[in-house]
Tab-separated table of C-alpha atoms in Angstrom:
chain	number	residue	atom	x	y	z
A	272	UNK	CA	2.576	-2.309	21.644
A	273	UNK	CA	5.510	-3.443	19.771
A	274	UNK	CA	8.699	-4.383	22.011
A	275	UNK	CA	11.848	-5.416	20.785
A	276	UNK	CA	15.565	-3.970	20.459
A	277	UNK	CA	16.444	-1.008	19.807
A	278	UNK	CA	17.474	-2.097	16.267
A	279	UNK	CA	14.155	-3.440	15.989
A	280	UNK	CA	12.364	-0.705	16.747
A	281	UNK	CA	15.357	1.954	14.532
A	282	UNK	CA	14.447	-0.275	11.268
A	283	UNK	CA	10.291	-0.550	12.187
A	284	UNK	CA	10.288	3.707	12.177
A	285	UNK	CA	12.525	4.447	9.345
A	286	UNK	CA	9.961	1.704	7.229
A	287	UNK	CA	6.399	4.101	8.808
A	288	UNK	CA	8.892	7.179	7.910
A	289	UNK	CA	9.702	6.232	4.492
A	290	UNK	CA	6.434	4.701	3.491
A	291	UNK	CA	4.425	7.902	4.762
A	292	UNK	CA	7.672	10.368	2.667
A	293	UNK	CA	6.925	7.981	-0.916
A	294	UNK	CA	2.839	7.276	-0.216
A	295	UNK	CA	2.180	11.210	-0.279
A	296	UNK	CA	4.931	12.513	-2.726
A	297	UNK	CA	6.077	15.599	-1.059
A	298	UNK	CA	4.895	16.486	2.891
A	299	UNK	CA	6.132	18.364	6.097
A	300	UNK	CA	8.092	16.989	8.964
A	301	UNK	CA	5.196	18.300	11.338
A	302	UNK	CA	2.174	15.917	9.755
A	303	UNK	CA	5.611	13.310	8.597
A	304	UNK	CA	5.142	12.573	13.026
A	305	UNK	CA	1.139	13.050	12.572
A	306	UNK	CA	0.473	10.280	10.343
A	307	UNK	CA	2.763	7.686	12.022
A	308	UNK	CA	2.709	8.941	16.276
A	309	UNK	CA	6.295	8.985	16.510
A	310	UNK	CA	8.003	12.318	18.173
A	311	UNK	CA	8.815	15.404	16.908
A	312	UNK	CA	12.878	14.137	17.536
A	313	UNK	CA	12.755	10.515	16.180
A	314	UNK	CA	11.552	11.754	12.646
A	315	UNK	CA	14.135	14.639	13.098
A	316	UNK	CA	16.732	11.865	13.761
A	317	UNK	CA	15.704	9.336	11.517
A	318	UNK	CA	15.092	12.026	8.451
A	319	UNK	CA	18.556	13.236	8.737
A	320	UNK	CA	19.938	9.994	8.409
A	321	UNK	CA	17.482	8.778	5.445
A	322	UNK	CA	18.598	12.255	4.301
A	323	UNK	CA	22.854	11.210	4.402
A	324	UNK	CA	21.931	8.499	2.553
A	325	UNK	CA	20.982	10.144	-0.557
A	326	UNK	CA	17.360	8.749	0.223
A	327	UNK	CA	15.454	11.601	0.364
A	328	UNK	CA	15.556	15.400	-0.624
A	329	UNK	CA	14.575	18.832	1.109
A	330	UNK	CA	11.929	21.241	-1.230
A	331	UNK	CA	11.520	24.631	0.429
A	332	UNK	CA	8.105	26.008	-0.853
A	333	UNK	CA	7.776	29.145	-2.221
A	334	UNK	CA	4.651	30.187	-1.881
A	335	UNK	CA	2.905	30.087	1.843
A	336	UNK	CA	0.551	32.462	2.542
A	337	UNK	CA	1.526	33.261	6.627
A	338	UNK	CA	4.737	31.996	8.470
A	339	UNK	CA	7.655	30.562	7.829
A	340	UNK	CA	8.055	28.487	3.893
A	341	UNK	CA	8.155	24.181	4.972
A	342	UNK	CA	10.976	22.119	3.953
A	343	UNK	CA	9.427	19.210	2.634
A	344	UNK	CA	10.425	16.253	2.632
A	345	UNK	CA	10.134	13.946	-0.607
A	346	UNK	CA	12.328	10.405	-1.942
A	347	UNK	CA	15.106	10.778	-4.482
A	348	UNK	CA	13.248	8.981	-7.381
A	349	UNK	CA	16.558	8.998	-9.108
A	350	UNK	CA	19.064	8.069	-6.704
A	351	UNK	CA	18.463	4.184	-7.701
A	352	UNK	CA	16.580	2.910	-10.905
A	353	UNK	CA	14.848	-0.994	-10.841
A	354	UNK	CA	14.553	-3.760	-13.707
A	355	UNK	CA	11.439	-5.497	-14.216
A	356	UNK	CA	12.148	-8.454	-16.368
A	357	UNK	CA	9.301	-10.156	-18.631
A	358	UNK	CA	10.017	-13.777	-19.721
A	359	UNK	CA	7.509	-15.131	-21.443
A	360	UNK	CA	7.750	-17.262	-24.783
A	361	UNK	CA	8.719	-15.420	-27.783
A	362	UNK	CA	9.784	-12.038	-26.381
A	363	UNK	CA	11.606	-10.616	-23.074
A	364	UNK	CA	10.745	-7.747	-21.951
A	365	UNK	CA	12.518	-5.236	-19.700
A	366	UNK	CA	10.760	-1.973	-18.485
A	367	UNK	CA	13.866	0.759	-15.861
A	368	UNK	CA	11.966	2.942	-13.424
A	369	UNK	CA	13.387	5.324	-10.851
A	370	UNK	CA	12.404	4.465	-7.091
A	371	UNK	CA	8.807	5.945	-7.039
A	372	UNK	CA	7.580	3.348	-9.733
A	373	UNK	CA	7.649	5.370	-12.946
A	374	UNK	CA	9.129	3.491	-16.145
A	375	UNK	CA	12.395	5.599	-17.610
A	376	UNK	CA	13.288	3.384	-19.657
A	377	UNK	CA	12.064	0.191	-21.525
A	378	UNK	CA	12.108	-2.721	-24.732
A	379	UNK	CA	11.895	-6.046	-25.321
A	380	UNK	CA	13.815	-8.637	-27.922
A	381	UNK	CA	12.032	-11.426	-29.602
A	382	UNK	CA	13.170	-15.437	-28.689
A	383	UNK	CA	13.022	-18.117	-30.728
A	384	UNK	CA	14.208	-20.528	-28.307
A	385	UNK	CA	13.671	-22.618	-25.501
A	386	UNK	CA	16.929	-23.485	-25.308
A	387	UNK	CA	17.492	-21.535	-20.676
A	388	UNK	CA	21.563	-21.534	-21.985
A	389	UNK	CA	20.491	-19.348	-24.501
A	390	UNK	CA	18.263	-17.309	-22.678
A	391	UNK	CA	20.272	-17.171	-19.595
A	392	UNK	CA	22.660	-15.393	-21.842
A	393	UNK	CA	21.089	-12.172	-23.696
A	394	UNK	CA	19.100	-11.895	-20.117
A	395	UNK	CA	22.710	-11.693	-18.124
A	396	UNK	CA	23.331	-9.460	-21.223
A	397	UNK	CA	20.688	-7.213	-21.497
A	398	UNK	CA	21.052	-6.768	-17.625
A	399	UNK	CA	23.675	-5.735	-18.316
A	400	UNK	CA	23.663	-3.242	-19.953
A	401	UNK	CA	20.871	-1.255	-17.527
A	402	UNK	CA	23.575	-2.112	-15.107
A	403	UNK	CA	25.608	0.210	-16.972
A	404	UNK	CA	22.978	2.647	-17.460
A	405	UNK	CA	23.254	3.103	-14.082
A	406	UNK	CA	26.499	3.383	-12.768
A	407	UNK	CA	25.912	8.108	-12.286
A	408	UNK	CA	22.974	6.611	-10.008
A	409	UNK	CA	24.451	6.544	-6.108
A	410	UNK	CA	22.306	3.534	-6.181
A	411	UNK	CA	22.551	2.047	-9.571
A	412	UNK	CA	20.079	-0.718	-10.059
A	413	UNK	CA	18.706	-1.972	-6.454
A	414	UNK	CA	16.440	-5.014	-7.558
A	415	UNK	CA	15.860	-6.728	-10.905
A	416	UNK	CA	12.443	-9.360	-11.130
A	417	UNK	CA	11.877	-11.897	-12.976
A	418	UNK	CA	8.477	-12.818	-14.250
A	419	UNK	CA	8.046	-15.674	-14.673
A	420	UNK	CA	4.615	-16.985	-16.764
A	421	UNK	CA	4.599	-20.427	-14.755
A	422	UNK	CA	4.728	-22.288	-11.279
A	423	UNK	CA	7.085	-20.471	-8.856
A	424	UNK	CA	8.208	-21.428	-5.751
A	425	UNK	CA	7.982	-20.356	-2.138
A	426	UNK	CA	12.017	-20.781	-3.230
A	427	UNK	CA	12.009	-18.579	-5.427
A	428	UNK	CA	12.446	-21.820	-8.152
A	429	UNK	CA	10.737	-21.753	-11.800
A	430	UNK	CA	8.979	-25.256	-11.813
A	431	UNK	CA	7.563	-25.771	-14.442
A	432	UNK	CA	6.677	-23.356	-17.293
A	433	UNK	CA	4.754	-25.235	-20.167
A	434	UNK	CA	6.101	-23.034	-23.150
A	435	UNK	CA	9.209	-22.723	-23.104
A	436	UNK	CA	9.479	-26.702	-21.236
A	437	UNK	CA	11.434	-26.193	-18.286
A	438	UNK	CA	10.869	-27.598	-14.989
A	439	UNK	CA	12.773	-27.190	-11.343
A	440	UNK	CA	14.680	-24.444	-12.554
A	441	UNK	CA	17.053	-22.421	-10.623
A	442	UNK	CA	16.784	-19.336	-12.633
A	443	UNK	CA	17.640	-16.984	-9.108
A	444	UNK	CA	20.748	-18.426	-8.484
A	445	UNK	CA	21.889	-19.298	-11.110
A	446	UNK	CA	21.967	-15.104	-11.644
A	447	UNK	CA	23.313	-14.505	-7.982
A	448	UNK	CA	26.792	-16.086	-9.149
A	449	UNK	CA	27.228	-13.753	-12.505
A	450	UNK	CA	25.734	-10.784	-10.682
A	451	UNK	CA	25.969	-8.429	-8.043
A	452	UNK	CA	22.622	-6.881	-7.690
A	453	UNK	CA	19.517	-8.455	-5.716
A	454	UNK	CA	16.850	-11.141	-7.606
A	455	UNK	CA	14.365	-12.198	-7.066
A	456	UNK	CA	12.424	-13.819	-9.391
A	457	UNK	CA	7.913	-14.185	-8.689
A	458	UNK	CA	4.623	-15.186	-11.525
A	459	UNK	CA	3.077	-12.535	-13.554
A	460	UNK	CA	-0.294	-13.023	-12.478
A	461	UNK	CA	1.111	-11.977	-8.900
A	462	UNK	CA	3.253	-8.697	-10.092
A	463	UNK	CA	0.009	-7.945	-12.233
A	464	UNK	CA	-2.389	-8.367	-8.783
A	465	UNK	CA	0.215	-6.442	-7.333
A	466	UNK	CA	0.469	-4.121	-9.757
A	467	UNK	CA	-2.767	-2.971	-9.805
A	468	UNK	CA	-2.745	-3.023	-5.954
A	469	UNK	CA	0.043	-0.562	-6.114
A	470	UNK	CA	-0.445	1.769	-8.880
A	471	UNK	CA	-4.726	1.874	-8.694
A	472	UNK	CA	-5.832	0.815	-5.889
A	473	UNK	CA	-4.618	2.319	-2.722
A	474	UNK	CA	-7.012	1.129	-0.128
A	475	UNK	CA	-7.379	-2.294	-0.635
A	476	UNK	CA	-5.436	-4.823	1.532
A	477	UNK	CA	-7.231	-8.494	-0.286
A	478	UNK	CA	-6.877	-7.753	-4.576
A	479	UNK	CA	-7.416	-10.443	-6.833
A	480	UNK	CA	-6.342	-9.770	-10.510
A	481	UNK	CA	-7.656	-11.588	-13.558
A	482	UNK	CA	-6.470	-12.058	-16.775
A	483	UNK	CA	-7.535	-13.385	-19.833
A	484	UNK	CA	-4.894	-13.661	-22.377
A	485	UNK	CA	-2.797	-16.938	-24.158
A	486	UNK	CA	-4.376	-18.403	-20.603
A	487	UNK	CA	-5.882	-17.122	-17.823
A	488	UNK	CA	-4.490	-15.518	-14.723
A	489	UNK	CA	-4.924	-15.309	-11.622
A	490	UNK	CA	-2.672	-13.761	-9.203
A	491	UNK	CA	-4.403	-12.539	-5.564
A	492	UNK	CA	-3.646	-10.007	-2.756
A	493	UNK	CA	-4.150	-10.959	0.894
A	494	UNK	CA	-3.891	-8.582	3.755
A	495	UNK	CA	-1.600	-7.180	1.148
A	496	UNK	CA	0.133	-10.167	0.942
A	497	UNK	CA	0.674	-12.881	-1.877
A	498	UNK	CA	-1.572	-15.892	-0.924
A	499	UNK	CA	0.773	-18.183	-2.731
A	500	UNK	CA	-0.432	-21.396	-0.821
A	501	UNK	CA	1.660	-24.206	0.171
A	502	UNK	CA	3.963	-24.512	-2.394
A	503	UNK	CA	3.594	-21.037	-4.413
A	504	UNK	CA	1.498	-22.448	-6.599
A	505	UNK	CA	-2.027	-21.226	-5.591
A	506	UNK	CA	-3.652	-18.969	-8.246
A	507	UNK	CA	-4.509	-21.424	-10.764
A	508	UNK	CA	-7.626	-21.105	-11.881
A	509	UNK	CA	-7.496	-21.677	-15.639
A	510	UNK	CA	-7.649	-25.224	-14.657
A	511	UNK	CA	-10.666	-25.708	-12.011
A	512	UNK	CA	-13.684	-26.935	-13.614
A	513	UNK	CA	-16.549	-25.948	-15.056
A	514	UNK	CA	-17.782	-27.836	-17.826
A	515	UNK	CA	-17.057	-31.961	-16.866
A	516	UNK	CA	-16.234	-33.519	-19.890
A	517	UNK	CA	-16.250	-30.075	-21.784
A	518	UNK	CA	-13.667	-29.708	-24.401
A	519	UNK	CA	-10.083	-30.973	-23.890
A	520	UNK	CA	-7.282	-28.954	-21.862
A	521	UNK	CA	-3.355	-29.075	-22.387
A	522	UNK	CA	-2.920	-30.373	-17.618
A	523	UNK	CA	-5.106	-33.030	-18.925
A	524	UNK	CA	-8.409	-32.764	-17.480
A	525	UNK	CA	-11.426	-31.651	-19.714
A	526	UNK	CA	-13.723	-28.748	-19.237
A	527	UNK	CA	-11.736	-26.474	-18.235
A	528	UNK	CA	-11.951	-22.274	-17.178
A	529	UNK	CA	-9.641	-21.402	-19.156
A	530	UNK	CA	-10.530	-23.404	-22.995
A	531	UNK	CA	-13.755	-21.292	-23.038
A	532	UNK	CA	-12.345	-16.972	-21.659
A	533	UNK	CA	-8.872	-17.141	-23.129
A	534	UNK	CA	-8.828	-14.855	-25.946
A	535	UNK	CA	-6.590	-17.496	-27.601
A	536	UNK	CA	-9.448	-19.799	-26.899
A	537	UNK	CA	-11.774	-17.099	-29.352
A	538	UNK	CA	-9.080	-15.712	-32.014
A	539	UNK	CA	-8.457	-19.956	-32.681
A	540	UNK	CA	-12.416	-20.147	-32.557
A	541	UNK	CA	-13.157	-17.449	-35.264
A	542	UNK	CA	-9.784	-17.597	-37.575
A	543	UNK	CA	-11.598	-21.362	-37.608
A	544	UNK	CA	-14.254	-19.924	-38.053
A	545	UNK	CA	-14.138	-17.136	-40.493
A	546	UNK	CA	-11.404	-18.652	-42.661
A	547	UNK	CA	-8.123	-16.050	-41.475
A	548	UNK	CA	-5.140	-17.423	-40.380
A	549	UNK	CA	-3.925	-14.306	-38.343
A	550	UNK	CA	-6.562	-12.796	-36.491
A	551	UNK	CA	-6.067	-9.545	-35.473
A	552	UNK	CA	-8.159	-7.022	-32.681
A	553	UNK	CA	-8.894	-4.700	-35.242
A	554	UNK	CA	-9.900	-7.609	-36.808
A	555	UNK	CA	-12.617	-8.357	-34.202
A	556	UNK	CA	-13.852	-4.286	-33.620
A	557	UNK	CA	-14.741	-4.208	-36.905
A	558	UNK	CA	-17.040	-7.125	-37.124
A	559	UNK	CA	-18.919	-5.870	-33.085
A	560	UNK	CA	-19.077	-2.405	-35.065
A	561	UNK	CA	-20.428	-4.386	-37.812
A	562	UNK	CA	-22.989	-6.228	-36.371
A	563	UNK	CA	-21.947	-9.497	-36.977
A	564	UNK	CA	-24.042	-11.790	-34.951
A	565	UNK	CA	-21.456	-15.052	-34.836
A	566	UNK	CA	-19.148	-12.393	-33.412
A	567	UNK	CA	-21.723	-11.026	-30.850
A	568	UNK	CA	-22.922	-14.186	-29.820
A	569	UNK	CA	-19.377	-15.930	-29.131
A	570	UNK	CA	-18.311	-12.895	-27.040
A	571	UNK	CA	-21.359	-12.476	-25.398
A	572	UNK	CA	-20.370	-16.230	-24.713
A	573	UNK	CA	-17.177	-15.819	-24.112
A	574	UNK	CA	-18.900	-12.734	-20.526
A	575	UNK	CA	-20.820	-15.541	-19.315
A	576	UNK	CA	-18.445	-18.161	-19.120
A	577	UNK	CA	-15.553	-15.683	-17.291
A	578	UNK	CA	-18.523	-14.657	-14.696
A	579	UNK	CA	-19.160	-18.241	-13.961
A	580	UNK	CA	-15.547	-18.034	-12.812
A	581	UNK	CA	-15.099	-15.549	-11.553
A	582	UNK	CA	-18.509	-15.901	-9.127
A	583	UNK	CA	-16.474	-19.063	-7.493
A	584	UNK	CA	-13.295	-17.270	-7.013
A	585	UNK	CA	-15.316	-14.611	-5.211
A	586	UNK	CA	-16.980	-16.990	-3.533
A	587	UNK	CA	-13.826	-19.020	-2.691
A	588	UNK	CA	-11.768	-16.027	-1.414
A	589	UNK	CA	-13.834	-12.398	-0.946
A	590	UNK	CA	-12.181	-9.456	-2.248
A	591	UNK	CA	-12.632	-6.118	-1.521
A	592	UNK	CA	-11.391	-5.190	-5.701
A	593	UNK	CA	-11.701	-7.103	-8.350
A	594	UNK	CA	-9.352	-6.712	-11.696
A	595	UNK	CA	-9.869	-7.735	-15.250
A	596	UNK	CA	-7.439	-7.094	-17.609
A	597	UNK	CA	-8.276	-8.594	-21.352
A	598	UNK	CA	-8.991	-6.263	-25.164
A	599	UNK	CA	-12.090	-8.607	-25.658
A	600	UNK	CA	-13.998	-6.901	-22.162
A	601	UNK	CA	-12.189	-3.629	-23.988
A	602	UNK	CA	-13.664	-3.746	-26.939
A	603	UNK	CA	-17.148	-5.045	-25.974
A	604	UNK	CA	-20.024	-2.328	-24.844
A	605	UNK	CA	-20.644	-2.313	-21.820
A	606	UNK	CA	-18.613	-5.942	-20.568
A	607	UNK	CA	-18.768	-4.945	-16.558
A	608	UNK	CA	-22.839	-4.635	-17.323
A	609	UNK	CA	-23.064	-7.627	-18.457
A	610	UNK	CA	-20.655	-10.048	-16.685
A	611	UNK	CA	-22.563	-8.561	-13.273
A	612	UNK	CA	-25.865	-9.349	-14.434
A	613	UNK	CA	-24.654	-12.664	-14.443
A	614	UNK	CA	-22.791	-12.275	-10.887
A	615	UNK	CA	-26.094	-12.247	-8.979
A	616	UNK	CA	-25.660	-15.225	-6.083
A	617	UNK	CA	-26.970	-13.795	-2.345
A	618	UNK	CA	-23.370	-15.131	-0.822
A	619	UNK	CA	-21.758	-13.623	-3.472
A	620	UNK	CA	-19.634	-10.634	-2.208
A	621	UNK	CA	-17.362	-7.536	-3.132
A	622	UNK	CA	-16.601	-4.153	-2.901
A	623	UNK	CA	-15.537	-3.011	-6.421
A	624	UNK	CA	-15.068	-4.760	-10.368
A	625	UNK	CA	-13.285	-3.246	-12.712
A	626	UNK	CA	-11.542	-3.651	-15.664
A	627	UNK	CA	-7.510	-2.483	-15.713
A	628	UNK	CA	-6.794	0.491	-16.405
A	629	UNK	CA	-2.827	-0.757	-16.632
A	630	UNK	CA	-3.501	-3.059	-18.972
A	631	UNK	CA	-0.131	-5.234	-20.480
A	632	UNK	CA	2.246	-3.129	-18.398
A	633	UNK	CA	1.763	-4.324	-15.447
A	634	UNK	CA	2.911	-7.351	-15.076
A	635	UNK	CA	6.016	-5.870	-16.190
A	636	UNK	CA	5.232	-2.641	-13.824
A	637	UNK	CA	4.937	-4.805	-10.951
A	638	UNK	CA	8.173	-6.328	-11.742
A	639	UNK	CA	9.620	-2.829	-10.761
A	640	UNK	CA	7.394	-2.256	-7.728
A	641	UNK	CA	8.376	-5.369	-5.839
A	642	UNK	CA	11.902	-4.039	-6.506
A	643	UNK	CA	11.252	-0.316	-5.241
A	644	UNK	CA	9.564	-2.528	-2.094
A	645	UNK	CA	12.705	-4.632	-0.651
A	646	UNK	CA	14.657	-2.411	-1.853
A	647	UNK	CA	13.255	0.687	0.472
A	648	UNK	CA	11.993	-2.295	3.106
A	649	UNK	CA	8.424	-1.169	3.253
A	650	UNK	CA	5.141	-2.968	4.052
A	651	UNK	CA	2.880	-1.052	1.014
A	652	UNK	CA	3.486	0.608	-2.151
A	653	UNK	CA	1.237	3.672	-2.955
A	654	UNK	CA	2.800	4.846	-6.107
A	655	UNK	CA	0.980	7.073	-9.764
A	656	UNK	CA	1.505	6.897	-13.496
A	657	UNK	CA	1.652	10.475	-13.492
A	658	UNK	CA	4.793	11.728	-13.297
């Protein structure tokens, strides 16, 4: 039984009710009472407060065969907006979503600098533009989450971004001096995992998400929380050694997983072998369609090494769901079946292995969703990309 002072209990009840309204999209007071086991009096008081705050709205159903038309509750999705920022090498992406996580505005800017002060000015400038665009909503921008392609501490300090050459940068503290909006800094792979849980896999609390683009990014949700490790640096699976004495890696070791399963490594190899400088996915697809033996053999090898690292991850964390994000996996026929064929250990347990349905947008959508979660103060969100 939960105990505590009245304010604490009220906060918990509010979180339960709001979470169910978001999850169900439309729900009656009676049904909220059933699914939360809260009394109707408690529901009425909490709903009245949420209506007054403009966070929820009432809708009367027009079609009801028998009895009174029920009054349905739903989140006021235009009451505020969340801003996700994906800070990557060479590009900064911005997405504004409503309170149900649906993107309403997106843009990106190309950058040809790694200088922190220059990039900082660009971020502030664009945040201010988005803030101005949201002034007519009740709560404006409710939170900003910035995705970092590098190590982020539990205190949300950027410890290291390899491609930008940044060390120990407190972007959060700097932004809080200039912008009066809650700011959160998070690792990009964690946000990808969060997006997969929030938008696609509602029935799991334990999820691993792995992307294989420029390197290997692994995000882990355990008991619906980020699994971050002691300092916040857990998940650097790309640097586990799968080939002792193998290819040299920028981290200083040899034989790291990402040297064998990142799309960058595949592109680099094919560019060299085929003597093509600016290789595209379309070109690789053409070779696959034409039955190019060399390309098929390379992708088969890519899948083999991917399965080796995946087997290690599954054995270490025993996840419920494993989500993979790679354009090469989408392009290659039966790629998941081929990976499963190499996951034949009798102690390798997971329920579902899938290719991401969200793709490259998962990072920035995860950022928007995390801002919403903090604002609504709910334990978890179940959102949809369908309006």
